[in-house]
Amino acid sequence: MNRVYLRPLQMQDATQIHAATEDEEIRYYTSTTERFTVEAIEQFIIRSSSDRSRMDFAICDTTTDAMLGEVSLLDVDERNKRGAMRIMLHSLHDADKGYGTEAMLHFIRYVFEDVQLNRLELEVLAYNPRAKHVYEKVGFMMEGIAREATYYNGRFVDEIHMSMLKRDYERLYG
């Protein structure tokens, strides 16, 4: 489990993030509708670095230091010790190679051991079974389906709601 590592997003990541958000397949799997400029992404990196309710990381190859994607902790609620997450590989060429799974394992360890959250949640669109499989493989449990909750490409799509609790993490990885 040493093929990838996580590091905070940096300004030089903006160009690659921009390219990923322009890739039509990536846009489909992340249901991205908005277009972003490199400058807007740079401003986002600056703003998010001082936002206590979120943490954004680059997923990097340990051999080459190449950025493979991003993973983010969102909507951190310190009082209730909960947060949400999103993850995105920047190329489908890197899918099905275990990078996303390994990044998820590093990330959930960080969330439960370092940030000390009790609950981590996410939503995955019903047309993305590959992502749902990865989430289940690392220990997320399905909590329910928000029927037709997202409108994308001219149709409504179900959102699958999943979560992992600290006790789930400890049982699996403790």
CSV table of N, CA and C in Angstrom, one decimal, residues 54-150:
chain,number,residue,atom,x,y,z
A,54,ARG,N,-13.0,22.3,5.3
A,54,ARG,CA,-12.6,21.3,4.2
A,54,ARG,C,-11.1,21.2,4.2
A,55,MET,N,-10.7,20.1,3.6
A,55,MET,CA,-9.3,19.8,3.4
A,55,MET,C,-9.2,19.1,2.0
A,56,ASP,N,-8.3,19.6,1.2
A,56,ASP,CA,-8.2,19.1,-0.2
A,56,ASP,C,-6.8,18.6,-0.4
A,57,PHE,N,-6.7,17.4,-1.0
A,57,PHE,CA,-5.4,16.7,-1.1
A,57,PHE,C,-5.2,16.2,-2.6
A,58,ALA,N,-4.0,16.3,-3.0
A,58,ALA,CA,-3.6,15.6,-4.3
A,58,ALA,C,-3.3,14.2,-4.0
A,59,ILE,N,-3.7,13.3,-4.9
A,59,ILE,CA,-3.3,11.9,-4.8
A,59,ILE,C,-2.1,11.8,-5.8
A,60,CYS,N,-0.9,11.4,-5.2
A,60,CYS,CA,0.3,11.3,-6.0
A,60,CYS,C,0.9,10.0,-6.1
A,61,ASP,N,1.6,9.7,-7.2
A,61,ASP,CA,2.3,8.4,-7.4
A,61,ASP,C,3.6,8.5,-6.6
A,62,THR,N,3.9,7.6,-5.7
A,62,THR,CA,5.1,7.6,-4.9
A,62,THR,C,6.4,7.5,-5.7
A,63,THR,N,6.4,6.9,-6.9
A,63,THR,CA,7.6,6.7,-7.7
A,63,THR,C,7.9,8.0,-8.5
A,64,THR,N,6.9,8.6,-9.1
A,64,THR,CA,7.1,9.7,-10.0
A,64,THR,C,6.7,11.1,-9.4
A,65,ASP,N,5.9,11.1,-8.3
A,65,ASP,CA,5.3,12.3,-7.7
A,65,ASP,C,4.2,12.9,-8.6
A,66,ALA,N,3.9,12.2,-9.7
A,66,ALA,CA,2.8,12.7,-10.6
A,66,ALA,C,1.5,12.7,-9.8
A,67,MET,N,0.7,13.7,-10.1
A,67,MET,CA,-0.6,13.8,-9.5
A,67,MET,C,-1.6,13.0,-10.3
A,68,LEU,N,-2.2,12.0,-9.6
A,68,LEU,CA,-3.2,11.1,-10.2
A,68,LEU,C,-4.6,11.6,-10.0
A,69,GLY,N,-4.9,12.4,-9.0
A,69,GLY,CA,-6.2,12.8,-8.7
A,69,GLY,C,-6.3,13.6,-7.5
A,70,GLU,N,-7.5,13.7,-6.9
A,70,GLU,CA,-7.7,14.5,-5.7
A,70,GLU,C,-8.7,13.8,-4.8
A,71,VAL,N,-8.6,14.1,-3.5
A,71,VAL,CA,-9.6,13.6,-2.6
A,71,VAL,C,-9.8,14.8,-1.6
A,72,SER,N,-11.0,15.0,-1.2
A,72,SER,CA,-11.3,16.1,-0.3
A,72,SER,C,-12.2,15.7,0.8
A,73,LEU,N,-12.0,16.3,2.0
A,73,LEU,CA,-12.8,16.2,3.1
A,73,LEU,C,-13.6,17.5,3.1
A,74,LEU,N,-15.0,17.4,3.1
A,74,LEU,CA,-15.9,18.5,3.0
A,74,LEU,C,-16.8,18.6,4.1
A,75,ASP,N,-17.4,19.8,4.3
A,75,ASP,CA,-18.5,20.1,5.3
A,75,ASP,C,-18.1,19.5,6.6
A,76,VAL,N,-16.9,19.8,7.1
A,76,VAL,CA,-16.5,19.3,8.4
A,76,VAL,C,-17.3,20.0,9.5
A,77,ASP,N,-18.0,19.1,10.3
A,77,ASP,CA,-18.8,19.6,11.4
A,77,ASP,C,-18.1,19.2,12.7
A,78,GLU,N,-17.3,20.1,13.3
A,78,GLU,CA,-16.4,19.8,14.4
A,78,GLU,C,-17.3,19.4,15.6
A,79,ARG,N,-18.4,20.0,15.8
A,79,ARG,CA,-19.2,19.7,17.0
A,79,ARG,C,-19.7,18.2,16.9
A,80,ASN,N,-20.2,17.8,15.8
A,80,ASN,CA,-20.8,16.5,15.6
A,80,ASN,C,-19.7,15.5,15.1
A,81,LYS,N,-18.5,15.9,14.9
A,81,LYS,CA,-17.4,15.1,14.4
A,81,LYS,C,-17.8,14.3,13.2
A,82,ARG,N,-18.3,15.0,12.2
A,82,ARG,CA,-18.6,14.4,10.9
A,82,ARG,C,-18.2,15.2,9.7
A,83,GLY,N,-18.1,14.6,8.6
A,83,GLY,CA,-17.7,15.2,7.4
A,83,GLY,C,-18.1,14.4,6.2
A,84,ALA,N,-18.0,15.0,5.0
A,84,ALA,CA,-18.3,14.3,3.8
A,84,ALA,C,-17.0,14.3,2.9
A,85,MET,N,-17.0,13.5,1.9
A,85,MET,CA,-15.8,13.4,1.1
A,85,MET,C,-16.2,13.2,-0.4
A,86,ARG,N,-15.2,13.5,-1.2
A,86,ARG,CA,-15.3,13.3,-2.7
A,86,ARG,C,-13.9,12.9,-3.1
A,87,ILE,N,-13.8,12.0,-4.2
A,87,ILE,CA,-12.5,11.6,-4.7
A,87,ILE,C,-12.7,11.6,-6.2
A,88,MET,N,-11.6,11.9,-6.9
A,88,MET,CA,-11.6,11.9,-8.4
A,88,MET,C,-10.2,11.5,-8.9
A,89,LEU,N,-10.1,10.5,-9.7
A,89,LEU,CA,-8.9,10.3,-10.4
A,89,LEU,C,-9.0,11.1,-11.7
A,90,HIS,N,-7.8,11.7,-12.1
A,90,HIS,CA,-7.8,12.6,-13.2
A,90,HIS,C,-7.9,11.9,-14.6
A,91,SER,N,-7.7,10.6,-14.7
A,91,SER,CA,-7.7,9.9,-15.9
A,91,SER,C,-8.3,8.5,-15.7
A,92,LEU,N,-9.2,8.2,-16.6
A,92,LEU,CA,-9.8,6.8,-16.5
A,92,LEU,C,-8.7,5.8,-16.8
A,93,HIS,N,-7.6,6.2,-17.4
A,93,HIS,CA,-6.5,5.3,-17.7
A,93,HIS,C,-6.0,4.7,-16.4
A,94,ASP,N,-6.1,5.5,-15.3
A,94,ASP,CA,-5.6,5.1,-14.0
A,94,ASP,C,-6.7,4.3,-13.2
A,95,ALA,N,-7.9,4.2,-13.7
A,95,ALA,CA,-9.0,3.4,-13.0
A,95,ALA,C,-8.7,1.9,-13.1
A,96,ASP,N,-9.2,1.2,-12.2
A,96,ASP,CA,-9.1,-0.3,-12.1
A,96,ASP,C,-7.6,-0.7,-11.9
A,97,LYS,N,-6.8,0.2,-11.3
A,97,LYS,CA,-5.4,-0.2,-11.0
A,97,LYS,C,-5.2,-0.2,-9.5
A,98,GLY,N,-6.2,0.1,-8.7
A,98,GLY,CA,-6.0,0.1,-7.3
A,98,GLY,C,-5.6,1.5,-6.7
A,99,TYR,N,-5.4,2.5,-7.5
A,99,TYR,CA,-4.9,3.8,-7.0
A,99,TYR,C,-6.0,4.4,-6.2
A,100,GLY,N,-7.2,4.4,-6.6
A,100,GLY,CA,-8.3,5.0,-5.9
A,100,GLY,C,-8.6,4.3,-4.6
A,101,THR,N,-8.5,3.0,-4.6
A,101,THR,CA,-8.6,2.2,-3.3
A,101,THR,C,-7.6,2.5,-2.3
A,102,GLU,N,-6.3,2.6,-2.8
A,102,GLU,CA,-5.2,2.9,-1.9
A,102,GLU,C,-5.3,4.3,-1.4
A,103,ALA,N,-5.7,5.3,-2.2
A,103,ALA,CA,-5.9,6.7,-1.8
A,103,ALA,C,-7.0,6.7,-0.7
A,104,MET,N,-8.1,6.0,-0.9
A,104,MET,CA,-9.2,5.9,0.0
A,104,MET,C,-8.7,5.4,1.4
A,105,LEU,N,-7.9,4.4,1.4
A,105,LEU,CA,-7.4,3.8,2.6
A,105,LEU,C,-6.5,4.8,3.4
A,106,HIS,N,-5.6,5.6,2.7
A,106,HIS,CA,-4.8,6.6,3.3
A,106,HIS,C,-5.8,7.7,3.9
A,107,PHE,N,-6.7,8.1,3.1
A,107,PHE,CA,-7.6,9.2,3.4
A,107,PHE,C,-8.5,8.8,4.7
A,108,ILE,N,-9.1,7.6,4.7
A,108,ILE,CA,-9.9,7.3,5.8
A,108,ILE,C,-9.1,7.1,7.1
A,109,ARG,N,-7.9,6.7,7.0
A,109,ARG,CA,-7.0,6.6,8.1
A,109,ARG,C,-6.8,8.0,8.7
A,110,TYR,N,-6.5,9.0,7.8
A,110,TYR,CA,-6.3,10.4,8.2
A,110,TYR,C,-7.6,10.9,8.9
A,111,VAL,N,-8.7,10.7,8.3
A,111,VAL,CA,-10.0,11.2,8.8
A,111,VAL,C,-10.3,10.7,10.2
A,112,PHE,N,-10.1,9.4,10.4
A,112,PHE,CA,-10.5,8.8,11.7
A,112,PHE,C,-9.4,8.9,12.7
A,113,GLU,N,-8.1,8.8,12.3
A,113,GLU,CA,-7.0,8.9,13.3
A,113,GLU,C,-6.5,10.3,13.6
A,114,ASP,N,-6.4,11.1,12.6
A,114,ASP,CA,-5.8,12.4,12.7
A,114,ASP,C,-6.8,13.5,13.0
A,115,VAL,N,-7.8,13.5,12.1
A,115,VAL,CA,-8.9,14.6,12.3
A,115,VAL,C,-9.8,14.2,13.4
A,116,GLN,N,-9.9,12.9,13.7
A,116,GLN,CA,-10.7,12.4,14.8
A,116,GLN,C,-12.2,12.6,14.5
A,117,LEU,N,-12.7,12.4,13.3
A,117,LEU,CA,-14.1,12.4,13.0
A,117,LEU,C,-14.7,11.1,13.4
A,118,ASN,N,-16.0,11.1,13.7
A,118,ASN,CA,-16.7,9.9,14.0
A,118,ASN,C,-17.5,9.3,12.8
A,119,ARG,N,-17.8,10.2,11.8
A,119,ARG,CA,-18.6,9.8,10.7
A,119,ARG,C,-18.1,10.4,9.4
A,120,LEU,N,-17.9,9.6,8.4
A,120,LEU,CA,-17.6,10.1,7.0
A,120,LEU,C,-18.6,9.7,6.1
A,121,GLU,N,-19.1,10.6,5.3
A,121,GLU,CA,-20.2,10.2,4.4
A,121,GLU,C,-19.9,10.7,2.9
A,122,LEU,N,-20.6,10.1,2.0
A,122,LEU,CA,-20.4,10.4,0.6
A,122,LEU,C,-21.7,10.1,-0.2
A,123,GLU,N,-21.8,10.6,-1.4
A,123,GLU,CA,-22.8,10.3,-2.3
A,123,GLU,C,-22.1,9.8,-3.6
A,124,VAL,N,-22.7,8.8,-4.2
A,124,VAL,CA,-22.2,8.3,-5.5
A,124,VAL,C,-23.4,8.1,-6.4
A,125,LEU,N,-23.3,8.5,-7.7
A,125,LEU,CA,-24.4,8.4,-8.6
A,125,LEU,C,-24.6,7.0,-9.0
A,126,ALA,N,-25.8,6.6,-9.2
A,126,ALA,CA,-26.2,5.2,-9.5
A,126,ALA,C,-25.5,4.7,-10.7
A,127,TYR,N,-25.2,5.6,-11.7
A,127,TYR,CA,-24.5,5.1,-12.9
A,127,TYR,C,-23.0,5.0,-12.8
A,128,ASN,N,-22.5,5.0,-11.5
A,128,ASN,CA,-21.1,4.8,-11.3
A,128,ASN,C,-20.8,3.6,-10.4
A,129,PRO,N,-21.1,2.4,-10.9
A,129,PRO,CA,-20.9,1.2,-10.0
A,129,PRO,C,-19.4,1.0,-9.7
A,130,ARG,N,-18.5,1.4,-10.5
A,130,ARG,CA,-17.1,1.2,-10.2
A,130,ARG,C,-16.7,2.0,-8.9
A,131,ALA,N,-17.2,3.2,-8.7
A,131,ALA,CA,-16.9,4.0,-7.5
A,131,ALA,C,-17.6,3.3,-6.3
A,132,LYS,N,-18.8,2.9,-6.5
A,132,LYS,CA,-19.6,2.3,-5.4
A,132,LYS,C,-18.8,1.1,-4.9
A,133,HIS,N,-18.3,0.3,-5.8
A,133,HIS,CA,-17.6,-0.9,-5.5
A,133,HIS,C,-16.3,-0.6,-4.6
A,134,VAL,N,-15.6,0.4,-5.0
A,134,VAL,CA,-14.4,0.9,-4.2
A,134,VAL,C,-14.8,1.3,-2.8
A,135,TYR,N,-15.9,2.1,-2.7
A,135,TYR,CA,-16.3,2.5,-1.4
A,135,TYR,C,-16.7,1.3,-0.5
A,136,GLU,N,-17.5,0.4,-1.1
A,136,GLU,CA,-17.8,-0.8,-0.3
A,136,GLU,C,-16.6,-1.6,0.1
A,137,LYS,N,-15.7,-1.7,-0.8
A,137,LYS,CA,-14.5,-2.5,-0.6
A,137,LYS,C,-13.7,-2.0,0.6
A,138,VAL,N,-13.6,-0.7,0.8
A,138,VAL,CA,-12.9,-0.1,1.9
A,138,VAL,C,-13.7,0.0,3.2
A,139,GLY,N,-15.0,-0.3,3.1
A,139,GLY,CA,-15.8,-0.4,4.3
A,139,GLY,C,-17.0,0.6,4.4
A,140,PHE,N,-17.3,1.4,3.4
A,140,PHE,CA,-18.5,2.2,3.5
A,140,PHE,C,-19.7,1.3,3.3
A,141,MET,N,-20.8,1.8,4.0
A,141,MET,CA,-22.0,1.0,4.0
A,141,MET,C,-23.1,1.9,3.3
A,142,MET,N,-23.9,1.3,2.5
A,142,MET,CA,-25.0,2.0,1.9
A,142,MET,C,-26.1,2.4,3.0
A,143,GLU,N,-26.5,3.6,3.0
A,143,GLU,CA,-27.5,4.1,3.9
A,143,GLU,C,-28.9,4.3,3.2
A,144,GLY,N,-28.8,4.5,2.0
A,144,GLY,CA,-30.1,4.7,1.3
A,144,GLY,C,-29.9,5.3,-0.1
A,145,ILE,N,-31.0,5.5,-0.8
A,145,ILE,CA,-31.0,6.1,-2.1
A,145,ILE,C,-31.8,7.3,-2.1
A,146,ALA,N,-31.3,8.4,-2.6
A,146,ALA,CA,-32.1,9.6,-2.8
A,146,ALA,C,-32.5,9.5,-4.3
A,147,ARG,N,-33.7,9.2,-4.5
A,147,ARG,CA,-34.2,8.9,-5.9
A,147,ARG,C,-34.2,10.2,-6.7
A,148,GLU,N,-33.7,10.1,-7.9
A,148,GLU,CA,-33.7,11.2,-8.9
A,148,GLU,C,-33.3,12.5,-8.2
A,149,ALA,N,-32.2,12.5,-7.4
A,149,ALA,CA,-31.8,13.7,-6.7
A,149,ALA,C,-30.8,14.6,-7.5
A,150,THR,N,-30.3,14.1,-8.6
A,150,THR,CA,-29.3,14.8,-9.4
A,150,THR,C,-29.8,14.9,-10.8
